[in-house]
Tab-separated table of N, CA, C and O in Angstrom:
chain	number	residue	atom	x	y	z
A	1	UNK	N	52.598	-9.447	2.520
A	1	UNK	CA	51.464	-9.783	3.366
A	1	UNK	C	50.287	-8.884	2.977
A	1	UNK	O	50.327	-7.672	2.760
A	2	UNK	N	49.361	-9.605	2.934
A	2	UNK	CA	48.091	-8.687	2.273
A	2	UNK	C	47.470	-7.906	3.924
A	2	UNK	O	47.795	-8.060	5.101
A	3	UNK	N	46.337	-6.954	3.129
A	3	UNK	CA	45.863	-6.549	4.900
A	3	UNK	C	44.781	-7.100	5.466
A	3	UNK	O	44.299	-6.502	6.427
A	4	UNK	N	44.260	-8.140	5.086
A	4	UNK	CA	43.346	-9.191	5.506
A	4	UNK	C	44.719	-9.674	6.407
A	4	UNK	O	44.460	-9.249	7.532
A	5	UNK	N	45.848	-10.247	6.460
A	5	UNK	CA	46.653	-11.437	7.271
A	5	UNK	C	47.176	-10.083	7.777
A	5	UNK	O	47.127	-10.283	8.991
A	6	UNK	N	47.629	-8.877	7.630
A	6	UNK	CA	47.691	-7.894	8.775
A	6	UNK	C	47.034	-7.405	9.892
A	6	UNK	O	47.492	-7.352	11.034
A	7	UNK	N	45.604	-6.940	9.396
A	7	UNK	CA	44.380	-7.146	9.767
A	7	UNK	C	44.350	-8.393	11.350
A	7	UNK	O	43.914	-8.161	12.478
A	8	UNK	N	44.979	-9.644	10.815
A	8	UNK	CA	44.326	-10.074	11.835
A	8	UNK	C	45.443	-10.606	12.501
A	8	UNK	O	45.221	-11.331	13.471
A	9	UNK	N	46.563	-10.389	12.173
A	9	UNK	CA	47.534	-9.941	13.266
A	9	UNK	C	47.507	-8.699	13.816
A	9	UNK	O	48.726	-8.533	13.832
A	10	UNK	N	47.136	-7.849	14.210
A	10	UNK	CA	46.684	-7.076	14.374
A	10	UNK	C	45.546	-7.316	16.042
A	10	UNK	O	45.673	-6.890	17.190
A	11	UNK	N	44.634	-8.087	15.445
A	11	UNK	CA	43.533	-8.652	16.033
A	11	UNK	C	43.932	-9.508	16.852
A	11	UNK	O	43.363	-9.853	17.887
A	12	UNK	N	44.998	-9.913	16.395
A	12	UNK	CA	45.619	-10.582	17.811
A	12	UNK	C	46.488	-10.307	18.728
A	12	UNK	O	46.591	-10.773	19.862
A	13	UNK	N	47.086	-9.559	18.209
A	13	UNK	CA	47.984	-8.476	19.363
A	13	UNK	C	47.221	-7.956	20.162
A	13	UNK	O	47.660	-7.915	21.311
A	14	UNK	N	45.973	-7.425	19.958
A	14	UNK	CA	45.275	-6.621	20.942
A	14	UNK	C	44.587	-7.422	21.619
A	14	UNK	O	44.240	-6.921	22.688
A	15	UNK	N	44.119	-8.808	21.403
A	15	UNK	CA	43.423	-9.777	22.344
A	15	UNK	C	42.039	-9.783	21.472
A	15	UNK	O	41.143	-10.546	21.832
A	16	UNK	N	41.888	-9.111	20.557
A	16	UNK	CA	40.702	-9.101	19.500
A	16	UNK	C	39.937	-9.951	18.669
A	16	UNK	O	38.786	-9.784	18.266
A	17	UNK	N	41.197	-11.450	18.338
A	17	UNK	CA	40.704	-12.318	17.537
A	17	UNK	C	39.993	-12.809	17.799
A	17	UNK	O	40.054	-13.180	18.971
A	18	UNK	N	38.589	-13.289	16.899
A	18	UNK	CA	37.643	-14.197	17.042
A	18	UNK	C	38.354	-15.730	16.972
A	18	UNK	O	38.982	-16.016	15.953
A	19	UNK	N	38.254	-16.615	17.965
A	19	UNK	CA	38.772	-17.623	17.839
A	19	UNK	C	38.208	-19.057	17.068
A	19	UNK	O	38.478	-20.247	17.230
A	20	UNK	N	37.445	-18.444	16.305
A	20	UNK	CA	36.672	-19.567	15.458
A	20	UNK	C	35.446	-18.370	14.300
A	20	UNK	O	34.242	-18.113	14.309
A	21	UNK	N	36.523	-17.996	13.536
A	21	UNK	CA	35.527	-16.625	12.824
A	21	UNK	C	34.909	-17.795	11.328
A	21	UNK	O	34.538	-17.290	10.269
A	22	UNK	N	34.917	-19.222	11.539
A	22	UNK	CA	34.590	-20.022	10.686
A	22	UNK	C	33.364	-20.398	10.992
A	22	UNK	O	32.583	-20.823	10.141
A	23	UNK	N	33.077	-20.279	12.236
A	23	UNK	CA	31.889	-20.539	12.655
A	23	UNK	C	30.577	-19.384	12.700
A	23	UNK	O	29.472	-19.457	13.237
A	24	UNK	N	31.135	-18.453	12.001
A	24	UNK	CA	30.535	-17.321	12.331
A	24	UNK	C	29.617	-17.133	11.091
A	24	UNK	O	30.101	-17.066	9.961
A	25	UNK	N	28.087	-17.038	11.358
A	25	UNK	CA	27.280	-17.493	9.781
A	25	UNK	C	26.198	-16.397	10.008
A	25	UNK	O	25.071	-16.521	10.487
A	26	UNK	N	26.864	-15.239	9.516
A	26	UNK	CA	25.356	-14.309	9.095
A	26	UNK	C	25.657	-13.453	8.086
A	26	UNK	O	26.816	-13.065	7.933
A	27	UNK	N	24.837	-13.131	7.428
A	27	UNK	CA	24.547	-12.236	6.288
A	27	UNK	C	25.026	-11.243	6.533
A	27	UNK	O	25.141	-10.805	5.388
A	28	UNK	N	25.624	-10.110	7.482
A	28	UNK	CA	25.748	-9.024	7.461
A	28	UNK	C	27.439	-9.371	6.866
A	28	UNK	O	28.063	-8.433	6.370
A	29	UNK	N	28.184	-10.950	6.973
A	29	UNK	CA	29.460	-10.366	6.205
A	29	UNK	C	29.155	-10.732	4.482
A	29	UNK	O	30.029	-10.776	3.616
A	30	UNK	N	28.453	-10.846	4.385
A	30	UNK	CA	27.865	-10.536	2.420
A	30	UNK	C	27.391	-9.295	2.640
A	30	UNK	O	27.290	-8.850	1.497
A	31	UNK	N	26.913	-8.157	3.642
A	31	UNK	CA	25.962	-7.257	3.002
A	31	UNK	C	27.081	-6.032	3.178
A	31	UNK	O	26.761	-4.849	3.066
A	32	UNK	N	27.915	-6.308	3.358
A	32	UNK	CA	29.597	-5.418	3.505
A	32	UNK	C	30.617	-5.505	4.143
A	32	UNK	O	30.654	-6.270	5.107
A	33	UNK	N	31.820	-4.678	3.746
A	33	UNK	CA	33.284	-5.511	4.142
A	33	UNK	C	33.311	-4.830	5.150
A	33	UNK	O	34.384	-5.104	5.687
A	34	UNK	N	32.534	-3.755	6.030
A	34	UNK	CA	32.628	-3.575	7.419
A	34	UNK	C	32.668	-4.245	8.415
A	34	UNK	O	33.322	-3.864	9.387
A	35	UNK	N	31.834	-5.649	8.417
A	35	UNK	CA	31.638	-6.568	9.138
A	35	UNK	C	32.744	-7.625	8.850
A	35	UNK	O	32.821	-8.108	7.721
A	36	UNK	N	33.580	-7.989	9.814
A	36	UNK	CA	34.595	-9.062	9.719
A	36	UNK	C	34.610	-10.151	11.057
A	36	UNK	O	34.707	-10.024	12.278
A	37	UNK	N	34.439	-11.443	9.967
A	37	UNK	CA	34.363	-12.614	11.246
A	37	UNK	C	35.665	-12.587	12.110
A	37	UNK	O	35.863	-13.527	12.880
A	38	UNK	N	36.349	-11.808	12.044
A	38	UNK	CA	37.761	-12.227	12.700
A	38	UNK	C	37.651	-11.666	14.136
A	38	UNK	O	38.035	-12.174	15.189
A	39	UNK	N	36.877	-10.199	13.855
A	39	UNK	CA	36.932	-9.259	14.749
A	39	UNK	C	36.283	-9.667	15.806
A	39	UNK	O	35.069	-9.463	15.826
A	40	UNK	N	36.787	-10.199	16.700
A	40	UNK	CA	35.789	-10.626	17.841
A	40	UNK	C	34.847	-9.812	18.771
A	40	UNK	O	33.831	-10.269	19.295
A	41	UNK	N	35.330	-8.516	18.910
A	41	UNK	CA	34.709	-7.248	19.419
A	41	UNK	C	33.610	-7.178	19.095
A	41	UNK	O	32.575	-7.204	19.761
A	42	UNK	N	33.883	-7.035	17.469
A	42	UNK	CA	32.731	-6.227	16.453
A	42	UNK	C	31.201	-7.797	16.678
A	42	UNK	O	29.970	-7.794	16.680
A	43	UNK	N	32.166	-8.746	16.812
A	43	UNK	CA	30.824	-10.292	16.318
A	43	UNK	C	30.254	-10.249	17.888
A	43	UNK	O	29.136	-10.765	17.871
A	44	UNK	N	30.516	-9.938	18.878
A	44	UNK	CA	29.918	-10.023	20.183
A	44	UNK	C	29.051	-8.559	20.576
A	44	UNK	O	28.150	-8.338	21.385
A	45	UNK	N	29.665	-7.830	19.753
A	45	UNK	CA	28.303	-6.611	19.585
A	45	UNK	C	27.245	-6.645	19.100
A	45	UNK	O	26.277	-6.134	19.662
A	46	UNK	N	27.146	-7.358	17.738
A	46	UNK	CA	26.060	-7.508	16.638
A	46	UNK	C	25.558	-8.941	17.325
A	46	UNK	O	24.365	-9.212	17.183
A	47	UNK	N	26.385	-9.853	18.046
A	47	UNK	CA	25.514	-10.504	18.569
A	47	UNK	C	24.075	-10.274	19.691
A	47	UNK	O	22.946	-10.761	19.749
A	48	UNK	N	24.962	-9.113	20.601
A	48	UNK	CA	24.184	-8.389	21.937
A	48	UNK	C	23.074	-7.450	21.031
A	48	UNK	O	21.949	-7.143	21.425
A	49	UNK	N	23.589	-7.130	19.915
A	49	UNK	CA	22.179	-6.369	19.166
A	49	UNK	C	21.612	-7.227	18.597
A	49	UNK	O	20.441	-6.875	18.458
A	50	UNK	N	21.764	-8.063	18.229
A	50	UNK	CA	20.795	-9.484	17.643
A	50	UNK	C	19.752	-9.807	18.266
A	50	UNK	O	18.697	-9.726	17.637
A	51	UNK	N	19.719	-10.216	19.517
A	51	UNK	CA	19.231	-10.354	20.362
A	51	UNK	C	17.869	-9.191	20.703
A	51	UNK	O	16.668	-9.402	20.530
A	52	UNK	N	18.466	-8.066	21.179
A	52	UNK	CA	18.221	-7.233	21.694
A	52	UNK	C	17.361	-6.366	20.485
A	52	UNK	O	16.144	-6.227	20.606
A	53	UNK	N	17.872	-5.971	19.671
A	53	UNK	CA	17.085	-5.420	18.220
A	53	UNK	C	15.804	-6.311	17.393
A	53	UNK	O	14.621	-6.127	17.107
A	54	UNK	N	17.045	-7.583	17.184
A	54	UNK	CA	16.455	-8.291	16.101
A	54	UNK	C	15.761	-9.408	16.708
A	54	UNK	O	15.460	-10.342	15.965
A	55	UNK	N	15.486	-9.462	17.827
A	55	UNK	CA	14.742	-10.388	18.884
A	55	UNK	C	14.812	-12.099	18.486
A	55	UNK	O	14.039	-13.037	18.290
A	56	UNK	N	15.885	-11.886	18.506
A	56	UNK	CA	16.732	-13.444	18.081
A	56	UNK	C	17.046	-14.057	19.170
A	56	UNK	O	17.648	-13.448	20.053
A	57	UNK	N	16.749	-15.182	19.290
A	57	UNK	CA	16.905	-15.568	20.804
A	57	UNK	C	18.727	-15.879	21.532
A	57	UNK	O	19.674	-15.626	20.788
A	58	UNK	N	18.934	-16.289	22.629
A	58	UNK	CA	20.218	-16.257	22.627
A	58	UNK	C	21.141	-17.822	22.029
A	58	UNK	O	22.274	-17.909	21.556
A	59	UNK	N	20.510	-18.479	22.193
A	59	UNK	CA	21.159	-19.797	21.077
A	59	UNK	C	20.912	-19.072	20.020
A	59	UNK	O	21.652	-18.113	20.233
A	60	UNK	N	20.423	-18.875	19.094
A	60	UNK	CA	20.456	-18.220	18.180
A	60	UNK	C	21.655	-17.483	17.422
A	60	UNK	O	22.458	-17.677	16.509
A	61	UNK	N	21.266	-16.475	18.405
A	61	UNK	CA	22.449	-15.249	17.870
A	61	UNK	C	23.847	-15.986	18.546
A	61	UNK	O	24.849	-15.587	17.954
A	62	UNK	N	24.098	-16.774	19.428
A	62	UNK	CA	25.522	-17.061	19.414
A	62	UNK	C	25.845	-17.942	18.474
A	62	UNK	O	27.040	-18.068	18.207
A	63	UNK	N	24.840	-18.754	17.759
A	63	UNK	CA	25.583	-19.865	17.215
A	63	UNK	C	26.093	-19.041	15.557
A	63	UNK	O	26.950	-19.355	14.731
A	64	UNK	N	25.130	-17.937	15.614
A	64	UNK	CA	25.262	-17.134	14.343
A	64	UNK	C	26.363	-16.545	14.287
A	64	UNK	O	26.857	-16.553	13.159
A	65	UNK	N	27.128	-15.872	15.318
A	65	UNK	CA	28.784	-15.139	15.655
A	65	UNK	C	29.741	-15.999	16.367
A	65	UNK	O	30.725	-15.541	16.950
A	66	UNK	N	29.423	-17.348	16.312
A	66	UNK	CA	30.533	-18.348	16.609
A	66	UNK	C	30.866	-18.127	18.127
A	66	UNK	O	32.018	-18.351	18.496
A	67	UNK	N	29.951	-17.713	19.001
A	67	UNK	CA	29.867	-17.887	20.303
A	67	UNK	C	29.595	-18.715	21.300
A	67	UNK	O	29.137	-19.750	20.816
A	68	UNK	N	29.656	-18.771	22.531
A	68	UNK	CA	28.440	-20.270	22.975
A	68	UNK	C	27.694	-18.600	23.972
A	68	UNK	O	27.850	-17.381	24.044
A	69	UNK	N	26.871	-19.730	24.538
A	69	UNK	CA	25.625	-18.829	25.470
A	69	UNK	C	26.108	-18.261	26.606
A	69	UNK	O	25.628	-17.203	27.015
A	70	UNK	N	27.139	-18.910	27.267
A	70	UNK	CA	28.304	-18.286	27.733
A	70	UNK	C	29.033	-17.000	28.059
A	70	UNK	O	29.169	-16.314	29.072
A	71	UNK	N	29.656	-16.914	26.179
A	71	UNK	CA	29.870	-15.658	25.901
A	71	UNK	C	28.962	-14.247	25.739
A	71	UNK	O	29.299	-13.094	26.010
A	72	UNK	N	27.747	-14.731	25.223
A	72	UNK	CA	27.015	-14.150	25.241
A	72	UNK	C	26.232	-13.440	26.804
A	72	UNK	O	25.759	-12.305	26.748
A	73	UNK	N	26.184	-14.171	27.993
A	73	UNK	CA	25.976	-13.686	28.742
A	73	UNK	C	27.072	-12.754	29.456
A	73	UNK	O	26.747	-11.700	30.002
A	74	UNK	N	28.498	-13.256	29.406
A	74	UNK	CA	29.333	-12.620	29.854
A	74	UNK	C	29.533	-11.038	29.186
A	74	UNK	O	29.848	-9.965	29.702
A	75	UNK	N	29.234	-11.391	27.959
A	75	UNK	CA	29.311	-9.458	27.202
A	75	UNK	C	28.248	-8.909	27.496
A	75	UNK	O	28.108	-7.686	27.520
A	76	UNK	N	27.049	-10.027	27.851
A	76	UNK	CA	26.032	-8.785	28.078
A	76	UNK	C	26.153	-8.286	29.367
A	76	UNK	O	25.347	-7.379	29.573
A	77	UNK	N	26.873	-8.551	30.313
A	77	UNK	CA	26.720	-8.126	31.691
A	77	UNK	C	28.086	-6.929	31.616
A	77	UNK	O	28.023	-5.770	32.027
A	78	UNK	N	29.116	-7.504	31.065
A	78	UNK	CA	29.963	-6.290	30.639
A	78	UNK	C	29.587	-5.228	30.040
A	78	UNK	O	30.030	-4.105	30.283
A	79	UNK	N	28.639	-5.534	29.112
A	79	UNK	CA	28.278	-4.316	27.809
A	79	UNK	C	26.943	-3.181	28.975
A	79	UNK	O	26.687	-1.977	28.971
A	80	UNK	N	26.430	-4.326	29.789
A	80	UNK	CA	25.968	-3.367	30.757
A	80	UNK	C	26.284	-2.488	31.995
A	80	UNK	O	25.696	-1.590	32.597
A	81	UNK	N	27.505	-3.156	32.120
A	81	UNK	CA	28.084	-2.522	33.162
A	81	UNK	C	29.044	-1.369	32.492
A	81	UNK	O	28.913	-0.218	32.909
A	82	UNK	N	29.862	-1.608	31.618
A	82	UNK	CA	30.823	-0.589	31.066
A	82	UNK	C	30.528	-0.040	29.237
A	82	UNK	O	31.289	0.459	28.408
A	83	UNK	N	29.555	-0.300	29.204
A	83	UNK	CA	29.402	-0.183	27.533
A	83	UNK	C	30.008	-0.644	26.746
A	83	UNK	O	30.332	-1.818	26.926
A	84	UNK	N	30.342	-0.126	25.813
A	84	UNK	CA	31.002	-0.634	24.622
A	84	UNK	C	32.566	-1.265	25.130
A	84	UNK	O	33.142	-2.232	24.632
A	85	UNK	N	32.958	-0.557	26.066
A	85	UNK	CA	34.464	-1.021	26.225
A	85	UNK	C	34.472	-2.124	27.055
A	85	UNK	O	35.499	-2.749	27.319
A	86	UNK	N	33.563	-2.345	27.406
A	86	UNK	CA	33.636	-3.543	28.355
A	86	UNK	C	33.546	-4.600	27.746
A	86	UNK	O	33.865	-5.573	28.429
A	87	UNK	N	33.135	-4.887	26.381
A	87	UNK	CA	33.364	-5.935	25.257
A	87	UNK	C	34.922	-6.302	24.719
A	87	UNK	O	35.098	-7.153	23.847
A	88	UNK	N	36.035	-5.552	25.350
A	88	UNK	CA	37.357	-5.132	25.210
A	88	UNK	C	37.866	-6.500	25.855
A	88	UNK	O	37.242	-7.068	26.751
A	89	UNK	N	38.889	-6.904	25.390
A	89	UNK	CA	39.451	-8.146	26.526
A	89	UNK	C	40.161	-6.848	27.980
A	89	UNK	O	40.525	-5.680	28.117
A	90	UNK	N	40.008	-7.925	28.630
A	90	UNK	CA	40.181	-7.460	30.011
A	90	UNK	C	41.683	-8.110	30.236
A	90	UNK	O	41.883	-9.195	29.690
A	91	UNK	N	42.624	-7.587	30.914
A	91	UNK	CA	43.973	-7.795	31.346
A	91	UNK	C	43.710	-8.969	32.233
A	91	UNK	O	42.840	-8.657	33.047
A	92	UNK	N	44.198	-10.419	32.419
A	92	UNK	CA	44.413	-11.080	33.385
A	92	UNK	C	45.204	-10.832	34.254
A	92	UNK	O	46.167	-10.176	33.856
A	93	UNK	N	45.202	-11.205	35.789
A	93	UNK	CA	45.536	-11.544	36.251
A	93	UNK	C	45.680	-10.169	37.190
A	93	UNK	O	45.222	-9.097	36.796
A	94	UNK	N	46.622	-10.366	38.959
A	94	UNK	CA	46.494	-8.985	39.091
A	94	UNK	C	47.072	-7.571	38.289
A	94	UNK	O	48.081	-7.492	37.589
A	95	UNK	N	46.076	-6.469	38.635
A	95	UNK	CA	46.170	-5.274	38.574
A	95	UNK	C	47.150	-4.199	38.816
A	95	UNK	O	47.318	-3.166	38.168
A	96	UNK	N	47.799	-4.652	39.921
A	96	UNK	CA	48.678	-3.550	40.436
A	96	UNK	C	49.745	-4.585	41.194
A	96	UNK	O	49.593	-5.792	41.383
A	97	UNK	N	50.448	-4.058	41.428
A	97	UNK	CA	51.566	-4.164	42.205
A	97	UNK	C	51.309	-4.890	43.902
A	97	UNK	O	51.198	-4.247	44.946
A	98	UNK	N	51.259	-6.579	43.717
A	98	UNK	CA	50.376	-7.173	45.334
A	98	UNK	C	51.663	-8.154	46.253
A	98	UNK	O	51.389	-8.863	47.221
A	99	UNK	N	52.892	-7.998	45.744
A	99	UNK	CA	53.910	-8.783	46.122
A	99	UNK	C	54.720	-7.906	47.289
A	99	UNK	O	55.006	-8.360	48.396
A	100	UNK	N	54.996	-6.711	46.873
A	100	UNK	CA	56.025	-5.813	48.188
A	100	UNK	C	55.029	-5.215	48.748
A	100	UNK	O	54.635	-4.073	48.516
A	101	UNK	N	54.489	-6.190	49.704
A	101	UNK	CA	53.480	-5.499	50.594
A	101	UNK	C	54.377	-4.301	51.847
A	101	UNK	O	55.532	-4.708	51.973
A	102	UNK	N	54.217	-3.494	52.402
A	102	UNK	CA	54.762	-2.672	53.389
A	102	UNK	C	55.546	-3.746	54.476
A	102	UNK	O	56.187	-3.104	55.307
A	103	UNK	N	55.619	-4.856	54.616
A	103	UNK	CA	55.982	-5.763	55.637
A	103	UNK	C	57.430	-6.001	54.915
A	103	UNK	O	58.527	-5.743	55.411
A	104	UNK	N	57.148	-6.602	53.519
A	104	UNK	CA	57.773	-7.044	52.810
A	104	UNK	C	59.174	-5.832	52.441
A	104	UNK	O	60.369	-6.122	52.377
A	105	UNK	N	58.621	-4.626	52.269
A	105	UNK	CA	59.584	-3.087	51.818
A	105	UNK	C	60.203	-3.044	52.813
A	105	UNK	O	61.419	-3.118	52.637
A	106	UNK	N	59.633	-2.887	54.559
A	106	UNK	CA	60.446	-2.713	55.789
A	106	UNK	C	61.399	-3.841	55.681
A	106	UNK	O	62.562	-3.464	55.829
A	107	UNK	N	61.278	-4.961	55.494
A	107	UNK	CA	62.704	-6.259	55.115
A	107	UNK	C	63.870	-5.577	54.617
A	107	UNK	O	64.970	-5.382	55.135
A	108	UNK	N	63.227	-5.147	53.116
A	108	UNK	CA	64.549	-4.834	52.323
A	108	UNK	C	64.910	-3.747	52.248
A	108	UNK	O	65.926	-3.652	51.560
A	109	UNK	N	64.484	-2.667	52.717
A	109	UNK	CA	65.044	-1.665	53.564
A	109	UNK	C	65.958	-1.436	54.504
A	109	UNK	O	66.781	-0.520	54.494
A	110	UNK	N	65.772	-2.564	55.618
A	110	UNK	CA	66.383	-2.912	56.420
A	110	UNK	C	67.398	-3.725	56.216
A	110	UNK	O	68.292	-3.637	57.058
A	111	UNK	N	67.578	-4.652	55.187
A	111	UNK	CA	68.211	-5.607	54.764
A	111	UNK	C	69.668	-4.648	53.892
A	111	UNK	O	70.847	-5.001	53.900
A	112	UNK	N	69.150	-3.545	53.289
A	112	UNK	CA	69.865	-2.281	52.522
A	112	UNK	C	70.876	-1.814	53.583
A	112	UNK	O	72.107	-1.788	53.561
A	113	UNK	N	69.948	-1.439	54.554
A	113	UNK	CA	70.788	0.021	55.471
A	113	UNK	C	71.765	-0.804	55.773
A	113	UNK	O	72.913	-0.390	55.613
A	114	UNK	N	71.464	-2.689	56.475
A	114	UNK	CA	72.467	-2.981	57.028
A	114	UNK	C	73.620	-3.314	56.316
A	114	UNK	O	74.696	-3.446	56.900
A	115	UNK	N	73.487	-3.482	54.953
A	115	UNK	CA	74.588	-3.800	53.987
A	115	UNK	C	75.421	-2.107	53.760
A	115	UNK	O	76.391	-1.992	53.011
């Protein structure tokens, strides 16, 4: 396996893959191998600096990193609220532990002692 197809297994284990890095059409992946369409992180950053730097409008810069306008608003409200990490996939679903509520523990507690 080469490290391009590691690489982006890799990118997908972590929730990282760009899910259409075919669609992704700008010059910065000719101007070096730093930039990779796969990386979905890295293409929704340079998109939010596209914008923001290179005063590219937002159709624009998403259609350029294989985004819709969408995505683009959703990272920018993340990228403003948490910075850079907030461009990170986010864990679905709940957070913590919402099923053995204290009602639920006194049951099987009780359900214990009496056994």
């Amino acid at each position: 396996m080469n490290t391009n197809d590691e690489r982006k297994q890799w990118l997908k284990k972590e929730g990282t893959l760009h899910p259409n890095p075919d669609k992704v059409h700008s010059n910065l992946l000719e101007k070096s191998p730093f930039f990779d369409a796969n990386d979905l992180m890295q293409m929704k950053y340079e998109m939010l600096r596209s914008v923001s730097a290179d005063q590219r409008s937002v159709v624009e810069a998403s259609r350029m990193f294989g985004l819709s306008r969408v995505a683009y608003y959703h990272a920018e409200q993340q990228y403003q609220k948490h910075g850079i990490a907030g461009l990170l996939p986010r864990r679905r679903g709940p957070k913590k532990a919402h099923k053995f509520t204290p009602d639920v523990m006194a049951f099987i507690d009780k359900q214990l002692a009496a056994n």
